[in-house]
Coordinates of C-alpha atoms in Angstrom, one line a residue:
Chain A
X1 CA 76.3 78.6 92.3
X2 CA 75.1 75.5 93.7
X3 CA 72.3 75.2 95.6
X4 CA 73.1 74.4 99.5
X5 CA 71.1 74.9 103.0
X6 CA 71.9 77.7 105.3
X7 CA 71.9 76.7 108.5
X8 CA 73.2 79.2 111.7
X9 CA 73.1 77.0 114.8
X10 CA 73.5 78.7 118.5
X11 CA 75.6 76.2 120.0
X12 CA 79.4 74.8 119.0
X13 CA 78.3 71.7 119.4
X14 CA 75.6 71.8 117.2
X15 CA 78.1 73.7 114.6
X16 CA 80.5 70.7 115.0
X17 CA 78.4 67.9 114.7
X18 CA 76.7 69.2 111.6
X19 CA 80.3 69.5 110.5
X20 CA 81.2 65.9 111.3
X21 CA 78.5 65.4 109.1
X22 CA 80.3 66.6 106.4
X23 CA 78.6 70.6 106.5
X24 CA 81.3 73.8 105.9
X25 CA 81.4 76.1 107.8
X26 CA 81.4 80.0 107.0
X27 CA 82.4 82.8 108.6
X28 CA 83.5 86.2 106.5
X29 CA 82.6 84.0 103.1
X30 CA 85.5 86.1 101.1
X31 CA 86.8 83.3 100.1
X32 CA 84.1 80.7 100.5
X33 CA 81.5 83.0 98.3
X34 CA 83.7 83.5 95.5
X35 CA 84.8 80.0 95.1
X36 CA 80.6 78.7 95.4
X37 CA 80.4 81.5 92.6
X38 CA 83.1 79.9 90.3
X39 CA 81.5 76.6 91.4
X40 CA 85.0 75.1 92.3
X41 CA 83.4 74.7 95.9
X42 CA 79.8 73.2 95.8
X43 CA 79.1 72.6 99.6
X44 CA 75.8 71.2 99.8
X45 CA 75.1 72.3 103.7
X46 CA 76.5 75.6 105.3
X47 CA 77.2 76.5 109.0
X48 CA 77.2 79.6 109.4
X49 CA 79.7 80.2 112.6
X50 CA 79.1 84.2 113.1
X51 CA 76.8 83.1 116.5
X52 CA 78.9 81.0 118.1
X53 CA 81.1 82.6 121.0
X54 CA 84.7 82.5 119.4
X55 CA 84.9 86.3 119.4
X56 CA 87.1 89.0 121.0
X57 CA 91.0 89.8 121.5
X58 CA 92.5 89.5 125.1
X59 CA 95.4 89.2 127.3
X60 CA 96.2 86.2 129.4
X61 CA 99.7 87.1 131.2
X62 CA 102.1 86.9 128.5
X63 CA 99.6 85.6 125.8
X64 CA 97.4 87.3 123.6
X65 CA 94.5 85.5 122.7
X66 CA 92.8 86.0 119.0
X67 CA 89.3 84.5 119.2
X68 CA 88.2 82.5 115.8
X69 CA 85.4 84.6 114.4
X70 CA 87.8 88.1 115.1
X71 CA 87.8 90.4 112.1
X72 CA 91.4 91.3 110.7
X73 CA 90.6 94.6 110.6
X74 CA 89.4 94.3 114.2
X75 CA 92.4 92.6 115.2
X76 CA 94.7 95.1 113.5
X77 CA 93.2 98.2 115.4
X78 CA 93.2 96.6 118.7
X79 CA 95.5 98.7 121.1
X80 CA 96.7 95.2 123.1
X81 CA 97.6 93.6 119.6
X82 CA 99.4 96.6 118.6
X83 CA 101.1 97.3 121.7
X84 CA 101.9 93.9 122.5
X85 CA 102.1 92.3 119.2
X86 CA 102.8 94.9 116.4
X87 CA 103.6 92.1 114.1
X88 CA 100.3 90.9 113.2
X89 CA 98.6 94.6 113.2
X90 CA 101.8 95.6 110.7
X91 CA 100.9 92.0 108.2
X92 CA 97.4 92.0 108.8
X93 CA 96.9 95.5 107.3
X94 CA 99.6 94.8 104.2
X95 CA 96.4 92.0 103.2
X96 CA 93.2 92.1 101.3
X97 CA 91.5 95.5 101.4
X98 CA 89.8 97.8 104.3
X99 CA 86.6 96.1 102.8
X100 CA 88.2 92.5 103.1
X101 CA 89.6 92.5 106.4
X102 CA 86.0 94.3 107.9
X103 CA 84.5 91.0 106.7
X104 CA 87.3 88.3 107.3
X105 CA 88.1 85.9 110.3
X106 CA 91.2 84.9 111.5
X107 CA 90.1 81.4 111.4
X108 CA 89.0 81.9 107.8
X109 CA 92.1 84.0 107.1
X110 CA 94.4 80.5 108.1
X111 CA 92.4 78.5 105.6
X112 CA 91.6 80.5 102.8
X113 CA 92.5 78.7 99.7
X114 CA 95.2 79.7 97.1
X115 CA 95.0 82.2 94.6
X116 CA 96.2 80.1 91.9
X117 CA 94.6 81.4 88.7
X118 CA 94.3 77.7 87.8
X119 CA 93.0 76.9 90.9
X120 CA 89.6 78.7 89.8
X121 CA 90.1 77.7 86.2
X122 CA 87.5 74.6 85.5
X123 CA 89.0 73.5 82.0
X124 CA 92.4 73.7 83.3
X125 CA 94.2 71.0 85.0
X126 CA 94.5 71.3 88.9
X127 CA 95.2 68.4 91.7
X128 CA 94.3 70.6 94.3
X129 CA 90.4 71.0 93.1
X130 CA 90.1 68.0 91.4
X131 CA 92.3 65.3 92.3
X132 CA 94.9 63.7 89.3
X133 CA 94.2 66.2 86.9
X134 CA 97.6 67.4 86.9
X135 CA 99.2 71.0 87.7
X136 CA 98.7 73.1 84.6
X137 CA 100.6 75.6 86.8
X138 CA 104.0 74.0 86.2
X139 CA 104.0 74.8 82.6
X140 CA 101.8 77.4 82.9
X141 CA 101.8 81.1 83.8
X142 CA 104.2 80.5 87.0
X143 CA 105.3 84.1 88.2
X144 CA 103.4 84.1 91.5
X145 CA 104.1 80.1 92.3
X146 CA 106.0 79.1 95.4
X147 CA 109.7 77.9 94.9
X148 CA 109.8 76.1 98.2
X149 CA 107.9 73.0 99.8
X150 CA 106.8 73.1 95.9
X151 CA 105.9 69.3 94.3
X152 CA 105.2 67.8 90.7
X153 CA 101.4 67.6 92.1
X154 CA 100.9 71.3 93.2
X155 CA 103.0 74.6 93.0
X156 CA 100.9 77.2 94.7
X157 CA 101.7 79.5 97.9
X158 CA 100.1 80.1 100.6
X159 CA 98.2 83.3 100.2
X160 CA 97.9 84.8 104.0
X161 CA 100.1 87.0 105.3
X162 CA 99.1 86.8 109.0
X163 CA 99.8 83.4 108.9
X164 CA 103.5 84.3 108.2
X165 CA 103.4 86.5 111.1
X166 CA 101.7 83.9 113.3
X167 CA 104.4 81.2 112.5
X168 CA 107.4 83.7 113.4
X169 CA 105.9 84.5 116.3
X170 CA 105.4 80.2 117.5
X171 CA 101.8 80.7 118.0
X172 CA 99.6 78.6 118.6
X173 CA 95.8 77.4 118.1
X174 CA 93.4 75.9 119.9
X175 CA 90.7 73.7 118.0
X176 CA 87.4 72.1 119.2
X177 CA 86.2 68.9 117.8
X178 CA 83.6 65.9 118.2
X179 CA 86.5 64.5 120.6
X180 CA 87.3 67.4 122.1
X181 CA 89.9 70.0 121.9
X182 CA 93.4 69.8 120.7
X183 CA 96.0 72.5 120.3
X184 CA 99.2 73.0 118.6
X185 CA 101.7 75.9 116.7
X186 CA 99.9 77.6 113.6
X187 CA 102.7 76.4 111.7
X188 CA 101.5 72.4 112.1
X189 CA 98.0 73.7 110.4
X190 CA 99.3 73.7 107.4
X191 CA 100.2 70.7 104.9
X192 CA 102.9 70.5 102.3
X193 CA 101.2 69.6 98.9
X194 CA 103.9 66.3 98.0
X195 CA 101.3 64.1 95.6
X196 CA 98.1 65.0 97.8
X197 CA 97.5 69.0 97.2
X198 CA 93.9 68.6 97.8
X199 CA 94.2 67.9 101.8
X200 CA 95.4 71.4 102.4
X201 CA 95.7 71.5 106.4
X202 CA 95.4 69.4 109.5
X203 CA 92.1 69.7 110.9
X204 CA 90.3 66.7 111.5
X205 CA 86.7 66.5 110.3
X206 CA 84.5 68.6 112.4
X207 CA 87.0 70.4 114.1
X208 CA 86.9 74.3 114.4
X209 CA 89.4 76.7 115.5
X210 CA 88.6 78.3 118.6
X211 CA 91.1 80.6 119.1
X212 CA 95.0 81.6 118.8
X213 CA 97.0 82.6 121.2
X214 CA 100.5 84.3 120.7
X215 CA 103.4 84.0 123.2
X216 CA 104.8 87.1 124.1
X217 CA 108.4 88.0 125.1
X218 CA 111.2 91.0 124.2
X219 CA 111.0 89.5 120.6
X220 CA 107.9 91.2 120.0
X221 CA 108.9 94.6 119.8
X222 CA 111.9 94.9 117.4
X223 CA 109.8 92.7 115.0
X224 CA 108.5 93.8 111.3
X225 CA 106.8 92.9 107.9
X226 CA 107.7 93.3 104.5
X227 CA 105.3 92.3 101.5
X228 CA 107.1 93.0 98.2
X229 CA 104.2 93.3 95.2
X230 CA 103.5 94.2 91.8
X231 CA 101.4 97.3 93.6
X232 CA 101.7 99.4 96.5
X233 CA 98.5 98.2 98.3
X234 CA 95.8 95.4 97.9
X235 CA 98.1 92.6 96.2
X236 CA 98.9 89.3 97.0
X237 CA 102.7 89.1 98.3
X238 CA 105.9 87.8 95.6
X239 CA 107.5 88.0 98.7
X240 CA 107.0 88.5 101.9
X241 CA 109.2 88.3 105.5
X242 CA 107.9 88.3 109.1
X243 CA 110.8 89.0 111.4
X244 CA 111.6 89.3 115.4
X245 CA 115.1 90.6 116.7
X246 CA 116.0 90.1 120.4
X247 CA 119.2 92.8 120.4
X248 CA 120.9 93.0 123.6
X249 CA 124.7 94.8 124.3
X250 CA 124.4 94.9 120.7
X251 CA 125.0 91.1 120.0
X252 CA 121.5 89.4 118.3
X253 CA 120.2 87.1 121.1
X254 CA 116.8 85.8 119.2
X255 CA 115.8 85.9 115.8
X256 CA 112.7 84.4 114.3
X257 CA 112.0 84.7 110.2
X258 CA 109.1 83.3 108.7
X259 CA 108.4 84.2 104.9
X260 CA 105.5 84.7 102.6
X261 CA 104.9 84.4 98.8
X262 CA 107.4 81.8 98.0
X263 CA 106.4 78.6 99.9
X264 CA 103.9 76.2 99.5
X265 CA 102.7 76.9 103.4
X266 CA 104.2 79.9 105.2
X267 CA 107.8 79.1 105.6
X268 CA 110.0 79.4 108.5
X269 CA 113.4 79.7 108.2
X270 CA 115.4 78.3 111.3
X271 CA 118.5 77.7 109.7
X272 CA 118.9 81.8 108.5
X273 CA 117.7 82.6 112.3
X274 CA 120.8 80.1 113.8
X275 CA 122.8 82.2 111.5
X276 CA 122.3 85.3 113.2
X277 CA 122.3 84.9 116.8
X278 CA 125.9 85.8 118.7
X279 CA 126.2 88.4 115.8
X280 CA 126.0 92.3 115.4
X281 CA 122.6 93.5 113.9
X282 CA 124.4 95.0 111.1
X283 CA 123.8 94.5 107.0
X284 CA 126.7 91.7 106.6
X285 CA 125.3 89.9 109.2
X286 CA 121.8 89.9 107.9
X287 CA 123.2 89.5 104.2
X288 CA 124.9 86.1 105.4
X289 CA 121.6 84.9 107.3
X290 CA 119.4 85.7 104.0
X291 CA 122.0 84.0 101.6
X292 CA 120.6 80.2 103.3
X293 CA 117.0 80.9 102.9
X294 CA 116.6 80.1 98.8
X295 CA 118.8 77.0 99.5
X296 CA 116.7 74.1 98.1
X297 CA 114.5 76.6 96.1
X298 CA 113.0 75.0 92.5
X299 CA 112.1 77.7 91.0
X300 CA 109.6 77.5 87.5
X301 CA 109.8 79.7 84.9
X302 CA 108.9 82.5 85.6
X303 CA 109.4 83.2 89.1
X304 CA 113.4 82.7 89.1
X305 CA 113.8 86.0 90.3
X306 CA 112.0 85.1 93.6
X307 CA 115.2 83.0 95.1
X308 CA 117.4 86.7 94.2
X309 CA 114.2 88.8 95.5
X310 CA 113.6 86.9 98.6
X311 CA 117.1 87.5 100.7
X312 CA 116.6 90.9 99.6
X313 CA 113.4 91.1 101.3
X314 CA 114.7 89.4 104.3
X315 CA 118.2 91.3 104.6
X316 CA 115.8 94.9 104.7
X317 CA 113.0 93.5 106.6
X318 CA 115.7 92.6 109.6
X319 CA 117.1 96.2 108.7
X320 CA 113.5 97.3 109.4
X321 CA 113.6 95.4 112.6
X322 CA 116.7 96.3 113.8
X323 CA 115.4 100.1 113.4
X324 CA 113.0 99.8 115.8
X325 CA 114.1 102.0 118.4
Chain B
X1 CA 65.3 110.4 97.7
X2 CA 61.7 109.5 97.6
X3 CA 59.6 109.7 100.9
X4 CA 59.2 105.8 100.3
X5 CA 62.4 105.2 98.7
X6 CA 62.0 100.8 98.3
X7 CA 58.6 100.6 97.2
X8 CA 58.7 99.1 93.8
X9 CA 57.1 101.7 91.1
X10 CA 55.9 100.4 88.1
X11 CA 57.4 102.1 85.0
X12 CA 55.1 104.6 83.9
X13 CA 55.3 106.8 80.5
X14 CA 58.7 108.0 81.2
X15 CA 60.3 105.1 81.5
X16 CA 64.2 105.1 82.7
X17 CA 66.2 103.1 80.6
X18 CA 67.0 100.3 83.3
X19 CA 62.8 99.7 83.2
X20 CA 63.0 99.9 79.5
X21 CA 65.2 97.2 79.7
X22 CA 63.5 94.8 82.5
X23 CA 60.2 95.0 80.5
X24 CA 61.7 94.1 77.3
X25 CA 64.2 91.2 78.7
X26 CA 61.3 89.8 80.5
X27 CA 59.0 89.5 77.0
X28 CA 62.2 88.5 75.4
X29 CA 62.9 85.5 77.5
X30 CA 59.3 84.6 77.5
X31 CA 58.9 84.9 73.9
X32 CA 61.6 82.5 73.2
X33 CA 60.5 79.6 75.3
X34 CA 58.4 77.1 74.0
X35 CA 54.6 77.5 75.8
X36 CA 55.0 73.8 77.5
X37 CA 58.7 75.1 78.7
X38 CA 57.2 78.5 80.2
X39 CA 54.7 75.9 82.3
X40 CA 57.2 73.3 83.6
X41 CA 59.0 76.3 84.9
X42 CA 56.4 78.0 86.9
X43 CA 55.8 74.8 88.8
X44 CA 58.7 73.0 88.2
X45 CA 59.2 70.2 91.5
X46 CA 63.0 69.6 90.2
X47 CA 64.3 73.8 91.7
X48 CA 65.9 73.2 95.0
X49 CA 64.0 76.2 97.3
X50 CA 65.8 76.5 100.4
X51 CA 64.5 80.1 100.7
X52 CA 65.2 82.0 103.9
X53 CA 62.9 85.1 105.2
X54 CA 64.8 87.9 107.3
X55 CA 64.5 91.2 108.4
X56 CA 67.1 93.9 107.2
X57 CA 67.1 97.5 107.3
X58 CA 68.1 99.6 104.5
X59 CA 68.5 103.2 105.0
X60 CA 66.4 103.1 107.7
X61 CA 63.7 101.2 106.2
X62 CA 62.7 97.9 107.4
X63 CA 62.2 95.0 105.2
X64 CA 61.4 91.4 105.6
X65 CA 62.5 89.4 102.8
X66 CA 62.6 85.9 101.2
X67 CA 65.5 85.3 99.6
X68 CA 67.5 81.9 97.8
X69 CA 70.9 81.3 100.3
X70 CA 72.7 81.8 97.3
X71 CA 71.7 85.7 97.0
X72 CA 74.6 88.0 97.5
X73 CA 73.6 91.1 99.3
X74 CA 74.0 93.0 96.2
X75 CA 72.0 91.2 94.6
X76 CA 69.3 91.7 96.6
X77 CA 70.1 95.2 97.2
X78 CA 69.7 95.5 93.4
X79 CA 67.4 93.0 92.3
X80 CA 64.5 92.5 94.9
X81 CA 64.8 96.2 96.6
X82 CA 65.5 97.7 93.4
X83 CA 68.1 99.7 94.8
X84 CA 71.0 99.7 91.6
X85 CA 73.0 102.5 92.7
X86 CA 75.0 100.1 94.4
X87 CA 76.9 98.8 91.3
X88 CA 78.3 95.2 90.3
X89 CA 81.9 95.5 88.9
X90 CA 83.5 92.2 89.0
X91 CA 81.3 90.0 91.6
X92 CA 84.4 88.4 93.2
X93 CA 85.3 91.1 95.7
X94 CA 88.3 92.5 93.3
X95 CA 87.0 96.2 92.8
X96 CA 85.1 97.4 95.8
X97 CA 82.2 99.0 93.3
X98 CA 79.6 97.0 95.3
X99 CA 80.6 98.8 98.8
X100 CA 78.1 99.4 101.3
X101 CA 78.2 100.0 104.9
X102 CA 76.8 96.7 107.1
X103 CA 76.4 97.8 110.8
X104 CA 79.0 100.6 109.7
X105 CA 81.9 99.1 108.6
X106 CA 82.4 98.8 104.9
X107 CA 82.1 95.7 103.0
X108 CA 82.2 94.5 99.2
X109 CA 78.3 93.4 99.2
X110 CA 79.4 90.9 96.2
X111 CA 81.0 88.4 98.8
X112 CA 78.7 88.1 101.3
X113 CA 75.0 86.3 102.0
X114 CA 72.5 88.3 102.2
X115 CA 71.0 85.0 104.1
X116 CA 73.5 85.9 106.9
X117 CA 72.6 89.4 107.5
X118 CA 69.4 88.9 109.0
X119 CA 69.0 91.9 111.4
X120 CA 72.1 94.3 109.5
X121 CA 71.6 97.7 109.3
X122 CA 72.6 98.6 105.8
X123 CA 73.3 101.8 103.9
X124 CA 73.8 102.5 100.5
X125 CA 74.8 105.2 98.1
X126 CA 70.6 106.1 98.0
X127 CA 70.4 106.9 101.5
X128 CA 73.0 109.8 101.8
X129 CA 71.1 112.2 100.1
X130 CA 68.8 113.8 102.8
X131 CA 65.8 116.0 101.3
X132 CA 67.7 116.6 98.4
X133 CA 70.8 117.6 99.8
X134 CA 73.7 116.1 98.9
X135 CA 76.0 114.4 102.0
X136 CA 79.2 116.6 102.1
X137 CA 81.1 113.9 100.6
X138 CA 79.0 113.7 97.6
X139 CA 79.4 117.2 97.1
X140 CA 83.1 117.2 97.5
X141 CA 83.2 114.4 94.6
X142 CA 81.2 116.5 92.2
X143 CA 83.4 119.3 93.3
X144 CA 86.9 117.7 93.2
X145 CA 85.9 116.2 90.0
X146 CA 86.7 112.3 91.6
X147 CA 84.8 110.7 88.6
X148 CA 84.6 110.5 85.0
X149 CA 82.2 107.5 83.7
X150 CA 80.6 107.5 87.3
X151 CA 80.2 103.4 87.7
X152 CA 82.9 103.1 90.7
X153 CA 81.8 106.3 92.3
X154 CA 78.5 105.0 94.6
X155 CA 81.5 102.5 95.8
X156 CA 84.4 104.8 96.2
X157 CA 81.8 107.2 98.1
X158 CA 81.1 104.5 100.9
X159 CA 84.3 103.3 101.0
X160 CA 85.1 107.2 101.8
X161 CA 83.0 107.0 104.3
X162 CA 84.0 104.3 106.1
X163 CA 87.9 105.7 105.5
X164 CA 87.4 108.8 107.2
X165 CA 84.7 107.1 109.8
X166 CA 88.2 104.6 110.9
X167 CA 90.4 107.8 111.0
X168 CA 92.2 107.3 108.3
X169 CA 92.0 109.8 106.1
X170 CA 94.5 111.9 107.3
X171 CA 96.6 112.5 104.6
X172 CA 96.7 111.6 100.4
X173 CA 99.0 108.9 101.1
X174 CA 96.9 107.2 103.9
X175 CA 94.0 107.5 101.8
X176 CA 96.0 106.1 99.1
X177 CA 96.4 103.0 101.0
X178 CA 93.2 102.8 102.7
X179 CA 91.1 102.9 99.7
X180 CA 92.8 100.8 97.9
X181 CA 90.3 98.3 97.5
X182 CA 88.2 100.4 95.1
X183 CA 89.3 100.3 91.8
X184 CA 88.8 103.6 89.3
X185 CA 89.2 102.4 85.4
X186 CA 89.0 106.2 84.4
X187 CA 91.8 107.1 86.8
X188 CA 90.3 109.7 88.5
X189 CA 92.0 109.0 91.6
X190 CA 93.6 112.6 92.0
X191 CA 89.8 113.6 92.0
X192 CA 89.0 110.8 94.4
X193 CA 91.8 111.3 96.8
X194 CA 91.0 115.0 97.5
X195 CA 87.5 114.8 97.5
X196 CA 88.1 112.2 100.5
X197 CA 90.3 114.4 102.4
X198 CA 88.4 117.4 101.4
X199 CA 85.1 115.7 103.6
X200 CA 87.8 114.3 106.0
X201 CA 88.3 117.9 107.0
X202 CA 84.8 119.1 107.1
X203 CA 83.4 116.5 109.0

């Protein structure tokens, strides 16, 4: 590992202009740690956040409000997240281990970087790491690559499975900068790779996330998640599918699908929700829907099965939803 | 346990194998450097120090320490307090042999500062034994048989801990999931899962 200065300021501000400045900032350091250890991040200044006041879960009407520095596993045993949002408690507990999620933030769970083996490789070729030094992914060992939002520059997923949840759900997050705070949906964090893989999300330099907040509504309640893996537990998704049902007389009012494993970013899939609303919540319905979501799919070589695998996932994660009693 | 379980003792005639090996590493490394190499690095200007001093207790004891930012808290659990039952498996968080209980809550000690625990409360696999009496979950590995070469076991122990402390160790299959992030290369998780829900139940 590098060498780098620790510093833990008291104050955002202080935490924000030191970022400005070009500092990182870490929270849970699962991701951060292991990359400084593989020396494919060599920050030279670190801010550590864990004092600064972006804690806590609450409710604000129909919101709930994650603050930054929440742990996952905090956030998943929360009663007001899992009565009022049993979404994220359902995806946050499919991720990373008991260990993991005791350790990580939310904010650090939005911008983990991928798990791309090459990624982490030094010898190997990688744009997202080191800029024009091509994807050895492509030709590579592609089984766990994204087949969507993919580009001849960078073909790795997204790794959270929150996030998935978060972008069904049109949350939102608010982020604090050296001109002041901004917010905007969770889904506009993240950047499609296209021939720049290495800028990875939105925030400006400095910025920090404050907090996410989570519309509420009858959605919430019929709404499920579904991680399809090589093992039961403690695996990073081939797919994954975040969905919402609004059901009323029997007739699909409101749906929202968001999936995991297979995109570039944590994908959305509007058109497969238009699909379903006026319709019965019944298999052929949700079989129809899940046929449009691998349209535009480029799969590599070894993950062709995903665009078969990932309308499967989606056609029993609705069934899953549509359960819900 | 000893009544003083940190302080450093020096390896005396019966030496254990890990102080066998420090000693002889240590005159190894020194043997093979050249004597004007040995010099330059005892005062070498060029090492970056951007030490930190804290205070952390460890099974109740307090400590102040100096360590590099770089230090994982298993390393320093290891290598400065000399406390190795804690194990490393893989150092990137993968195998949960390096978990230890941070202000309760379990954690893979691999992944995290020590630098940014100034203040923790920490226990490890060394401070469950209380006047040489094993903590019911210890005896219900040795009993259940949840171990074969051992290295895991100080991990899957306070994992165990921390899965029955969160209430969920209610059944195999829950404790299936829920210690998932401890990885057994003997496969003794039959043993593993029942000695869990064997303390689950005692407790």
């Amino acid at each position: 590992m590098f060498p780098f200065v620790l510093e833990k300021p008291d104050s955002t501000e202080d935490a924000i202009a030191a970022a400005a400045a070009g500092a990182r900032y870490i929270a849970g350091g699962t991701t951060l740690v292991d990359l400084m250890r593989e020396e494919v991040e060599r920050p030279e200044r670190l801010i550590d956040i864990n004092r600064l006041p972006l804690g806590g879960i609450r409710v604000e009407g129909e919101h709930l409000v994650i603050g930054a520095l929440a742990r996952m596993a905090e956030v998943a045993a929360d009663a007001n997240v899992q009565r009022l949002q049993p979404l994220i408690a359902e995806s946050l507990i499919e991720g990373a281990s008991p260990q993991l999620r005791n350790m990580a933030s939310m904010g650090g769970n939005l911008l983990q970087r991928v798990r791309c083996p090459y990624f982490r490789m030094l010898d190997a070729g990688c744009n997202k790491r080191t800029p024009g030094s091509g994807c050895a992914a492509i030709d590579g060992l592609n089984a766990g690559h994204a087949i969507l939002g993919t580009s001849d520059h960078c073909v790795a997923t997204h790794p959270s499975d929150v996030a998935v949840a978060l972008v069904a759900l049109d949350a939102t997050m608010r982020v604090r900068g050296p001109q002041g705070e901004r917010s905007f949906p969770v889904e506009e964090l993240f950047r499609l790779p296209g021939d720049t893989p290495h800028l990875e999300h939105t925030l400006l330099p400095g910025e920090l996330i404050v907090e996410i907040r989570v519309p509420g509504g009858p959605h919430s309640r019929r709404a499920r998640y579904l991680k399809v893996r090589d093992r039961a537990s403690y695996e990073f998704a081939l797919v994954s599918a975040a969905v919402a049902l609004l059901v009323e007389d029997g007739v699909i009012r409101q749906a929202r699908i968001a999936v995991g494993g297979v995109g570039t970013r944590p994908w959305r899939l509007r058109d497969c929700e238009a699909e379903l609303v006026g319709k019965g919540p019944d298999r052929q319905a949700f079989e129809e829907a899940a046929r449009l979501a691998a349209r535009g799919a480029r799969p590599l070589r070894h993950n062709h099965f995903k665009a078969e695998l990932l309308p499967r996932t989606i056609v029993r994660a609705l069934e899953m939803a549509g359960e819900v009693a | 346990m000893a009544e003083n379980p940190s302080e450093l003792h020096l390896p005396g005639p019966i030496m254990s194998r890990r102080e066998a090996l420090q000693v002889t590493a240590g005159a190894v490394t020194l043997a093979a450097l050249p004597p004007e190499t040995v010099a330059a690095t005892s005062s070498s200007p060029a090492v970056v120090k951007n030490d930190m001093t804290l205070t952390m207790t460890v099974n109740g004891r307090i400590h102040t320490l100096t360590v590099d930012p770089r230090q994982s808290v298993l390393d320093v659990l290891r290598e400065t307090l000399d406390l190795t039952g804690t194990k490393k498996g893989c150092n990137q968080g993968a195998c949960g042999a390096c978990t230890v209980l941070v202000d309760g809550k379990r954690i893979v000690s691999c992944l995290t500062l020590a630098a940014m625990h100034g203040g923790a409360q920490i226990e490890t696999i060394e401070g469950l034994e209380k006047d040489g009496v094993l903590h019911p979950l210890q005896e219900a590995f040795v009993e259940h048989e949840g171990l074969q070469c051992g290295f895991c076991t100080p991990g899957q122990i306070m994992s165990g801990l921390g899965c029955i402390a969160e209430g969920h160790a209610g059944s195999p299959q829950e404790i299936q999931f829920w210690m998932s992030g401890n990885i057994c290369r003997c496969g003794a998780y039959p043993g593993i899962v029942a000695a869990v829900a064997d303390a689950a139940g005692r407790t």
